[in-house]
PDB file of C-alpha atoms in Angstrom:
ATOM      1  CA  MET A   1      58.314 136.609  96.368  1.00  0.00           C
ATOM      2  CA  LEU A   2      55.463 136.661  94.158  1.00  0.00           C
ATOM      3  CA  THR A   3      56.893 136.490  91.047  1.00  0.00           C
ATOM      4  CA  GLN A   4      59.763 134.021  92.853  1.00  0.00           C
ATOM      5  CA  ILE A   5      57.331 131.681  93.994  1.00  0.00           C
ATOM      6  CA  LEU A   6      55.745 131.981  90.174  1.00  0.00           C
ATOM      7  CA  HIS A   7      58.978 131.377  88.532  1.00  0.00           C
ATOM      8  CA  TYR A   8      59.365 127.772  90.762  1.00  0.00           C
ATOM      9  CA  PHE A   9      56.194 126.430  88.782  1.00  0.00           C
ATOM     10  CA  GLN A  10      57.061 127.124  86.093  1.00  0.00           C
ATOM     11  CA  THR A  11      60.608 125.458  85.768  1.00  0.00           C
ATOM     12  CA  ASP A  12      60.119 123.197  88.348  1.00  0.00           C
ATOM     13  CA  SER A  13      55.960 121.717  88.959  1.00  0.00           C
ATOM     14  CA  SER A  14      57.093 118.733  87.734  1.00  0.00           C
ATOM     15  CA  GLN A  15      59.210 117.818  90.611  1.00  0.00           C
ATOM     16  CA  TYR A  16      56.565 119.905  93.143  1.00  0.00           C
ATOM     17  CA  TRP A  17      54.181 117.430  92.186  1.00  0.00           C
ATOM     18  CA  LEU A  18      56.258 114.326  93.092  1.00  0.00           C
ATOM     19  CA  TYR A  19      56.544 115.885  96.550  1.00  0.00           C
ATOM     20  CA  VAL A  20      52.922 116.479  96.641  1.00  0.00           C
ATOM     21  CA  TRP A  21      52.382 112.456  95.549  1.00  0.00           C
ATOM     22  CA  GLN A  22      55.115 111.448  98.236  1.00  0.00           C
ATOM     23  CA  HIS A  23      53.012 113.365 100.336  1.00  0.00           C
ATOM     24  CA  ILE A  24      49.307 112.291  99.700  1.00  0.00           C
ATOM     25  CA  TYR A  25      50.602 109.211  99.344  1.00  0.00           C
ATOM     26  CA  LEU A  26      52.893 108.771 102.745  1.00  0.00           C
ATOM     27  CA  SER A  27      49.513 109.779 104.050  1.00  0.00           C
ATOM     28  CA  LEU A  28      47.183 108.354 103.615  1.00  0.00           C
ATOM     29  CA  ILE A  29      49.537 104.381 103.956  1.00  0.00           C
ATOM     30  CA  THR A  30      49.488 106.193 107.498  1.00  0.00           C
ATOM     31  CA  LEU A  31      45.565 106.586 107.441  1.00  0.00           C
ATOM     32  CA  VAL A  32      45.430 102.786 106.051  1.00  0.00           C
ATOM     33  CA  ILE A  33      47.163 101.034 108.685  1.00  0.00           C
ATOM     34  CA  ALA A  34      46.784 103.161 111.940  1.00  0.00           C
ATOM     35  CA  MET A  35      42.763 102.528 110.788  1.00  0.00           C
ATOM     36  CA  ILE A  36      43.401  99.039 110.827  1.00  0.00           C
ATOM     37  CA  ILE A  37      44.781  99.027 113.958  1.00  0.00           C
ATOM     38  CA  ALA A  38      42.055 101.354 116.167  1.00  0.00           C
ATOM     39  CA  LEU A  39      39.351 100.643 114.683  1.00  0.00           C
ATOM     40  CA  PRO A  40      38.861  97.556 115.874  1.00  0.00           C
ATOM     41  CA  LEU A  41      40.818  97.325 118.875  1.00  0.00           C
ATOM     42  CA  GLY A  42      38.350 100.517 119.685  1.00  0.00           C
ATOM     43  CA  TYR A  43      35.246  98.889 119.718  1.00  0.00           C
ATOM     44  CA  LEU A  44      36.885  95.682 121.584  1.00  0.00           C
ATOM     45  CA  GLY A  45      37.375  99.288 123.936  1.00  0.00           C
ATOM     46  CA  SER A  46      33.589  99.749 123.824  1.00  0.00           C
ATOM     47  CA  ARG A  47      32.257  96.663 125.237  1.00  0.00           C
ATOM     48  CA  ILE A  48      35.236  95.725 127.049  1.00  0.00           C
ATOM     49  CA  ARG A  49      36.808  98.062 130.237  1.00  0.00           C
ATOM     50  CA  GLY A  50      39.791  97.188 131.123  1.00  0.00           C
ATOM     51  CA  VAL A  51      40.560  97.872 126.785  1.00  0.00           C
ATOM     52  CA  ALA A  52      39.066 100.662 127.751  1.00  0.00           C
ATOM     53  CA  VAL A  53      41.228 102.359 130.045  1.00  0.00           C
ATOM     54  CA  PHE A  54      44.977 100.362 128.428  1.00  0.00           C
ATOM     55  CA  CYS A  55      43.346 102.738 125.028  1.00  0.00           C
ATOM     56  CA  THR A  56      42.496 105.375 126.960  1.00  0.00           C
ATOM     57  CA  ALA A  57      46.354 105.786 128.798  1.00  0.00           C
ATOM     58  CA  PHE A  58      48.332 105.120 125.586  1.00  0.00           C
ATOM     59  CA  ALA A  59      46.679 107.508 123.405  1.00  0.00           C
ATOM     60  CA  GLN A  60      47.447 110.121 126.956  1.00  0.00           C
ATOM     61  CA  ILE A  61      50.586 108.902 125.918  1.00  0.00           C
ATOM     62  CA  LEU A  62      51.901 109.177 123.367  1.00  0.00           C
ATOM     63  CA  ARG A  63      50.414 112.574 122.916  1.00  0.00           C
ATOM     64  CA  ILE A  64      52.965 114.071 125.103  1.00  0.00           C
ATOM     65  CA  ILE A  65      56.255 112.663 122.220  1.00  0.00           C
ATOM     66  CA  PRO A  66      56.805 115.072 120.319  1.00  0.00           C
ATOM     67  CA  SER A  67      56.877 113.707 116.376  1.00  0.00           C
ATOM     68  CA  LEU A  68      60.451 114.677 115.542  1.00  0.00           C
ATOM     69  CA  ALA A  69      61.935 112.477 118.279  1.00  0.00           C
ATOM     70  CA  LEU A  70      59.802 109.536 117.685  1.00  0.00           C
ATOM     71  CA  LEU A  71      61.507 109.624 114.286  1.00  0.00           C
ATOM     72  CA  PHE A  72      64.902 110.314 115.358  1.00  0.00           C
ATOM     73  CA  LEU A  73      64.251 107.006 117.685  1.00  0.00           C
ATOM     74  CA  LEU A  74      63.880 105.439 115.221  1.00  0.00           C
ATOM     75  CA  ILE A  75      66.352 105.963 112.958  1.00  0.00           C
ATOM     76  CA  PRO A  76      68.676 103.094 114.925  1.00  0.00           C
ATOM     77  CA  PHE A  77      66.561 100.824 114.995  1.00  0.00           C
ATOM     78  CA  ILE A  78      64.930 100.754 111.797  1.00  0.00           C
ATOM     79  CA  GLY A  79      67.495 103.791 110.099  1.00  0.00           C
ATOM     80  CA  THR A  80      65.943 105.468 107.407  1.00  0.00           C
ATOM     81  CA  GLY A  81      63.875 106.005 105.025  1.00  0.00           C
ATOM     82  CA  MET A  82      60.027 105.549 104.103  1.00  0.00           C
ATOM     83  CA  LEU A  83      59.783 102.214 107.150  1.00  0.00           C
ATOM     84  CA  PRO A  84      60.335 104.569 110.401  1.00  0.00           C
ATOM     85  CA  ALA A  85      58.419 107.522 108.535  1.00  0.00           C
ATOM     86  CA  LEU A  86      55.670 105.114 108.996  1.00  0.00           C
ATOM     87  CA  ILE A  87      56.094 103.490 111.472  1.00  0.00           C
ATOM     88  CA  ALA A  88      56.132 107.564 113.502  1.00  0.00           C
ATOM     89  CA  LEU A  89      53.434 108.933 111.917  1.00  0.00           C
ATOM     90  CA  VAL A  90      51.505 105.671 112.197  1.00  0.00           C
ATOM     91  CA  ILE A  91      51.382 105.555 116.003  1.00  0.00           C
ATOM     92  CA  LEU A  92      50.967 109.204 116.400  1.00  0.00           C
ATOM     93  CA  ALA A  93      47.797 108.587 114.231  1.00  0.00           C
ATOM     94  CA  LEU A  94      46.423 106.008 116.770  1.00  0.00           C
ATOM     95  CA  PRO A  95      45.451 108.618 120.181  1.00  0.00           C
ATOM     96  CA  PRO A  96      42.430 110.216 118.049  1.00  0.00           C
ATOM     97  CA  LEU A  97      41.075 106.921 115.718  1.00  0.00           C
ATOM     98  CA  LEU A  98      40.977 104.920 119.321  1.00  0.00           C
ATOM     99  CA  ILE A  99      39.657 108.147 121.549  1.00  0.00           C
ATOM    100  CA  ASN A 100      36.973 108.393 119.093  1.00  0.00           C
ATOM    101  CA  THR A 101      35.700 104.929 118.309  1.00  0.00           C
ATOM    102  CA  ILE A 102      35.518 104.289 121.670  1.00  0.00           C
ATOM    103  CA  LEU A 103      32.549 107.462 122.314  1.00  0.00           C
ATOM    104  CA  GLY A 104      30.886 106.838 119.313  1.00  0.00           C
ATOM    105  CA  PHE A 105      30.554 103.587 120.254  1.00  0.00           C
ATOM    106  CA  ASN A 106      29.554 104.294 123.698  1.00  0.00           C
ATOM    107  CA  GLU A 107      27.436 106.704 122.412  1.00  0.00           C
ATOM    108  CA  VAL A 108      24.947 104.906 120.606  1.00  0.00           C
ATOM    109  CA  SER A 109      21.597 104.994 122.655  1.00  0.00           C
ATOM    110  CA  PRO A 110      20.927 101.210 124.087  1.00  0.00           C
ATOM    111  CA  LEU A 111      17.047 102.183 123.404  1.00  0.00           C
ATOM    112  CA  TYR A 112      18.498 101.229 118.788  1.00  0.00           C
ATOM    113  CA  GLU A 113      19.730  98.370 120.197  1.00  0.00           C
ATOM    114  CA  GLU A 114      16.064  97.156 122.238  1.00  0.00           C
ATOM    115  CA  VAL A 115      14.216  98.506 118.655  1.00  0.00           C
ATOM    116  CA  GLY A 116      16.446  96.535 116.671  1.00  0.00           C
ATOM    117  CA  THR A 117      16.088  93.029 118.731  1.00  0.00           C
ATOM    118  CA  ALA A 118      12.516  93.798 119.861  1.00  0.00           C
ATOM    119  CA  LEU A 119      12.964  93.504 114.747  1.00  0.00           C
ATOM    120  CA  GLY A 120      14.525  89.965 115.858  1.00  0.00           C
ATOM    121  CA  MET A 121      18.190  91.177 115.073  1.00  0.00           C
ATOM    122  CA  ASN A 122      20.982  89.391 115.412  1.00  0.00           C
ATOM    123  CA  GLN A 123      23.806  91.036 116.917  1.00  0.00           C
ATOM    124  CA  ARG A 124      26.229  90.615 113.801  1.00  0.00           C
ATOM    125  CA  GLN A 125      22.575  92.436 112.478  1.00  0.00           C
ATOM    126  CA  LEU A 126      22.548  94.804 114.966  1.00  0.00           C
ATOM    127  CA  ARG A 127      26.174  95.918 114.997  1.00  0.00           C
ATOM    128  CA  ARG A 128      26.355  96.625 111.044  1.00  0.00           C
ATOM    129  CA  GLU A 129      22.404  98.181 110.596  1.00  0.00           C
ATOM    130  CA  VAL A 130      22.031 100.593 114.870  1.00  0.00           C
ATOM    131  CA  GLU A 131      25.856 100.573 116.044  1.00  0.00           C
ATOM    132  CA  ILE A 132      28.350 101.088 113.833  1.00  0.00           C
ATOM    133  CA  PRO A 133      25.942 103.729 111.621  1.00  0.00           C
ATOM    134  CA  LEU A 134      25.275 106.010 114.857  1.00  0.00           C
ATOM    135  CA  ALA A 135      28.973 105.851 115.327  1.00  0.00           C
ATOM    136  CA  LEU A 136      30.192 106.726 112.167  1.00  0.00           C
ATOM    137  CA  PRO A 137      30.322 110.095 112.648  1.00  0.00           C
ATOM    138  CA  TYR A 138      32.405 109.374 115.607  1.00  0.00           C
ATOM    139  CA  ILE A 139      34.850 107.649 113.784  1.00  0.00           C
ATOM    140  CA  LEU A 140      34.457 110.254 110.647  1.00  0.00           C
ATOM    141  CA  ASN A 141      35.607 112.938 113.505  1.00  0.00           C
ATOM    142  CA  GLY A 142      39.087 110.685 114.603  1.00  0.00           C
ATOM    143  CA  ILE A 143      39.951 110.268 111.738  1.00  0.00           C
ATOM    144  CA  LYS A 144      39.071 113.551 110.526  1.00  0.00           C
ATOM    145  CA  LEU A 145      42.005 114.576 113.193  1.00  0.00           C
ATOM    146  CA  ALA A 146      44.400 111.665 112.845  1.00  0.00           C
ATOM    147  CA  LEU A 147      44.386 112.381 109.712  1.00  0.00           C
ATOM    148  CA  VAL A 148      45.001 116.254 109.686  1.00  0.00           C
ATOM    149  CA  GLU A 149      47.725 114.743 112.202  1.00  0.00           C
ATOM    150  CA  ILE A 150      49.397 112.431 110.246  1.00  0.00           C
ATOM    151  CA  ILE A 151      49.253 115.489 107.087  1.00  0.00           C
ATOM    152  CA  ALA A 152      51.171 118.649 109.257  1.00  0.00           C
ATOM    153  CA  SER A 153      53.547 115.759 111.094  1.00  0.00           C
ATOM    154  CA  ALA A 154      54.649 114.655 107.500  1.00  0.00           C
ATOM    155  CA  THR A 155      56.318 117.250 106.553  1.00  0.00           C
ATOM    156  CA  LEU A 156      59.323 115.913 109.860  1.00  0.00           C
ATOM    157  CA  ALA A 157      60.068 112.527 107.833  1.00  0.00           C
ATOM    158  CA  THR A 158      61.715 113.938 105.225  1.00  0.00           C
ATOM    159  CA  TYR A 159      65.152 114.170 108.320  1.00  0.00           C
ATOM    160  CA  ILE A 160      65.105 110.953 107.536  1.00  0.00           C
ATOM    161  CA  GLY A 161      64.678 110.781 103.888  1.00  0.00           C
ATOM    162  CA  ALA A 162      60.409 109.957 103.193  1.00  0.00           C
ATOM    163  CA  GLY A 163      60.344 112.977 100.598  1.00  0.00           C
ATOM    164  CA  GLY A 164      57.084 114.725 100.752  1.00  0.00           C
ATOM    165  CA  LEU A 165      56.441 118.450 100.757  1.00  0.00           C
ATOM    166  CA  GLY A 166      59.127 118.523 104.043  1.00  0.00           C
ATOM    167  CA  THR A 167      61.557 118.996 101.399  1.00  0.00           C
ATOM    168  CA  LEU A 168      60.642 121.429 100.511  1.00  0.00           C
ATOM    169  CA  ILE A 169      60.366 123.743 103.444  1.00  0.00           C
ATOM    170  CA  PHE A 170      63.619 121.920 105.162  1.00  0.00           C
ATOM    171  CA  THR A 171      64.920 123.556 102.114  1.00  0.00           C
ATOM    172  CA  GLY A 172      64.012 127.192 102.339  1.00  0.00           C
ATOM    173  CA  LEU A 173      65.176 126.865 106.000  1.00  0.00           C
ATOM    174  CA  GLY A 174      68.883 125.611 104.404  1.00  0.00           C
ATOM    175  CA  LEU A 175      68.507 127.640 101.843  1.00  0.00           C
ATOM    176  CA  TYR A 176      67.097 130.614 104.241  1.00  0.00           C
ATOM    177  CA  ASP A 177      65.322 131.199 101.115  1.00  0.00           C
ATOM    178  CA  MET A 178      61.229 132.039 102.221  1.00  0.00           C
ATOM    179  CA  THR A 179      60.233 131.098  98.756  1.00  0.00           C
ATOM    180  CA  TYR A 180      60.332 126.580  99.143  1.00  0.00           C
ATOM    181  CA  VAL A 181      59.864 127.187 102.600  1.00  0.00           C
ATOM    182  CA  VAL A 182      55.787 129.067 101.319  1.00  0.00           C
ATOM    183  CA  ILE A 183      54.676 126.759  99.758  1.00  0.00           C
ATOM    184  CA  GLY A 184      55.225 123.803 101.147  1.00  0.00           C
ATOM    185  CA  GLY A 185      53.661 125.548 104.189  1.00  0.00           C
ATOM    186  CA  VAL A 186      50.858 126.782 102.001  1.00  0.00           C
ATOM    187  CA  SER A 187      51.066 123.841 101.146  1.00  0.00           C
ATOM    188  CA  VAL A 188      50.865 121.552 103.946  1.00  0.00           C
ATOM    189  CA  ALA A 189      47.693 124.155 105.281  1.00  0.00           C
ATOM    190  CA  ILE A 190      45.903 123.885 101.792  1.00  0.00           C
ATOM    191  CA  LEU A 191      45.746 119.818 102.449  1.00  0.00           C
ATOM    192  CA  SER A 192      45.081 119.915 105.816  1.00  0.00           C
ATOM    193  CA  LEU A 193      41.974 122.565 105.242  1.00  0.00           C
ATOM    194  CA  LEU A 194      41.156 120.434 101.854  1.00  0.00           C
ATOM    195  CA  SER A 195      40.864 116.810 104.138  1.00  0.00           C
ATOM    196  CA  MET A 196      39.435 118.570 107.020  1.00  0.00           C
ATOM    197  CA  ILE A 197      36.020 120.197 104.956  1.00  0.00           C
ATOM    198  CA  GLY A 198      35.493 117.020 103.312  1.00  0.00           C
ATOM    199  CA  PHE A 199      34.974 114.807 106.495  1.00  0.00           C
ATOM    200  CA  ASP A 200      33.363 117.314 107.298  1.00  0.00           C
ATOM    201  CA  PHE A 201      30.418 117.681 105.333  1.00  0.00           C
ATOM    202  CA  LEU A 202      30.777 113.816 104.952  1.00  0.00           C
ATOM    203  CA  ILE A 203      29.902 113.883 109.235  1.00  0.00           C
ATOM    204  CA  ARG A 204      27.037 116.039 108.677  1.00  0.00           C
ATOM    205  CA  ARG A 205      25.757 114.001 105.956  1.00  0.00           C
ATOM    206  CA  ILE A 206      25.590 110.467 107.849  1.00  0.00           C
ATOM    207  CA  GLN A 207      24.246 112.434 111.198  1.00  0.00           C
ATOM    208  CA  ARG A 208      21.327 114.431 109.498  1.00  0.00           C
ATOM    209  CA  HIS A 209      20.275 110.670 107.609  1.00  0.00           C
ATOM    210  CA  ASP A 210      20.616 109.053 111.388  1.00  0.00           C
ATOM    211  CA  ARG A 211      18.735 111.907 112.411  1.00  0.00           C
ATOM    212  CA  ALA A 212      16.581 110.860 109.088  1.00  0.00           C
ATOM    213  CA  SER A 213      16.878 106.968 109.518  1.00  0.00           C
ATOM    214  CA  TYR A 214      16.423 106.452 113.915  1.00  0.00           C
ATOM    215  CA  SER A 215      14.183 108.913 114.108  1.00  0.00           C
ATOM    216  CA  ILE A 216      11.467 107.162 117.338  1.00  0.00           C
TER     217      ILE A 216
END
């Protein structure tokens, strides 16, 4: 199999990198859209109990919907291609973003806000200088979980013509050729692993900075 994998990269490397680019592009666009929706809503949820209850219930409902089922449910309404894949992946990315954003802002100690108020900060300054930096590790953890979910689920988007590394996996399954399956599967795993390592490193750096900056 190793020989077949090497032969594939020698003959079809440009096609492979196209699939990688499609996968990364779809994943990043999905993540940005999901963040635009979830982060403000999560912040409101940390301030308004009713919004938090709605977000939590909404996130739990979304978690029980299979990725493939969601993709196929959208086909009769908006057809195939990039758009239904984006919608389905955004929906799948919302739960970890919502839950972790609410948790992050709720974990900010009132003591820090009291100190900021005593120093003369207004509400906007408190949010920018105190709340967001302290909640950021939780938010980044939510982004990490969402991105890993997106990268894994984006392989299924091939079913509706959105391209990506799933093309290799399903081509291999259709041809009973494990070479394509291995290349596609390992590539998706590497993208997920790199995302996790990168965000874990960033979260640790921010946590160390927070401990140094807000130690009282």
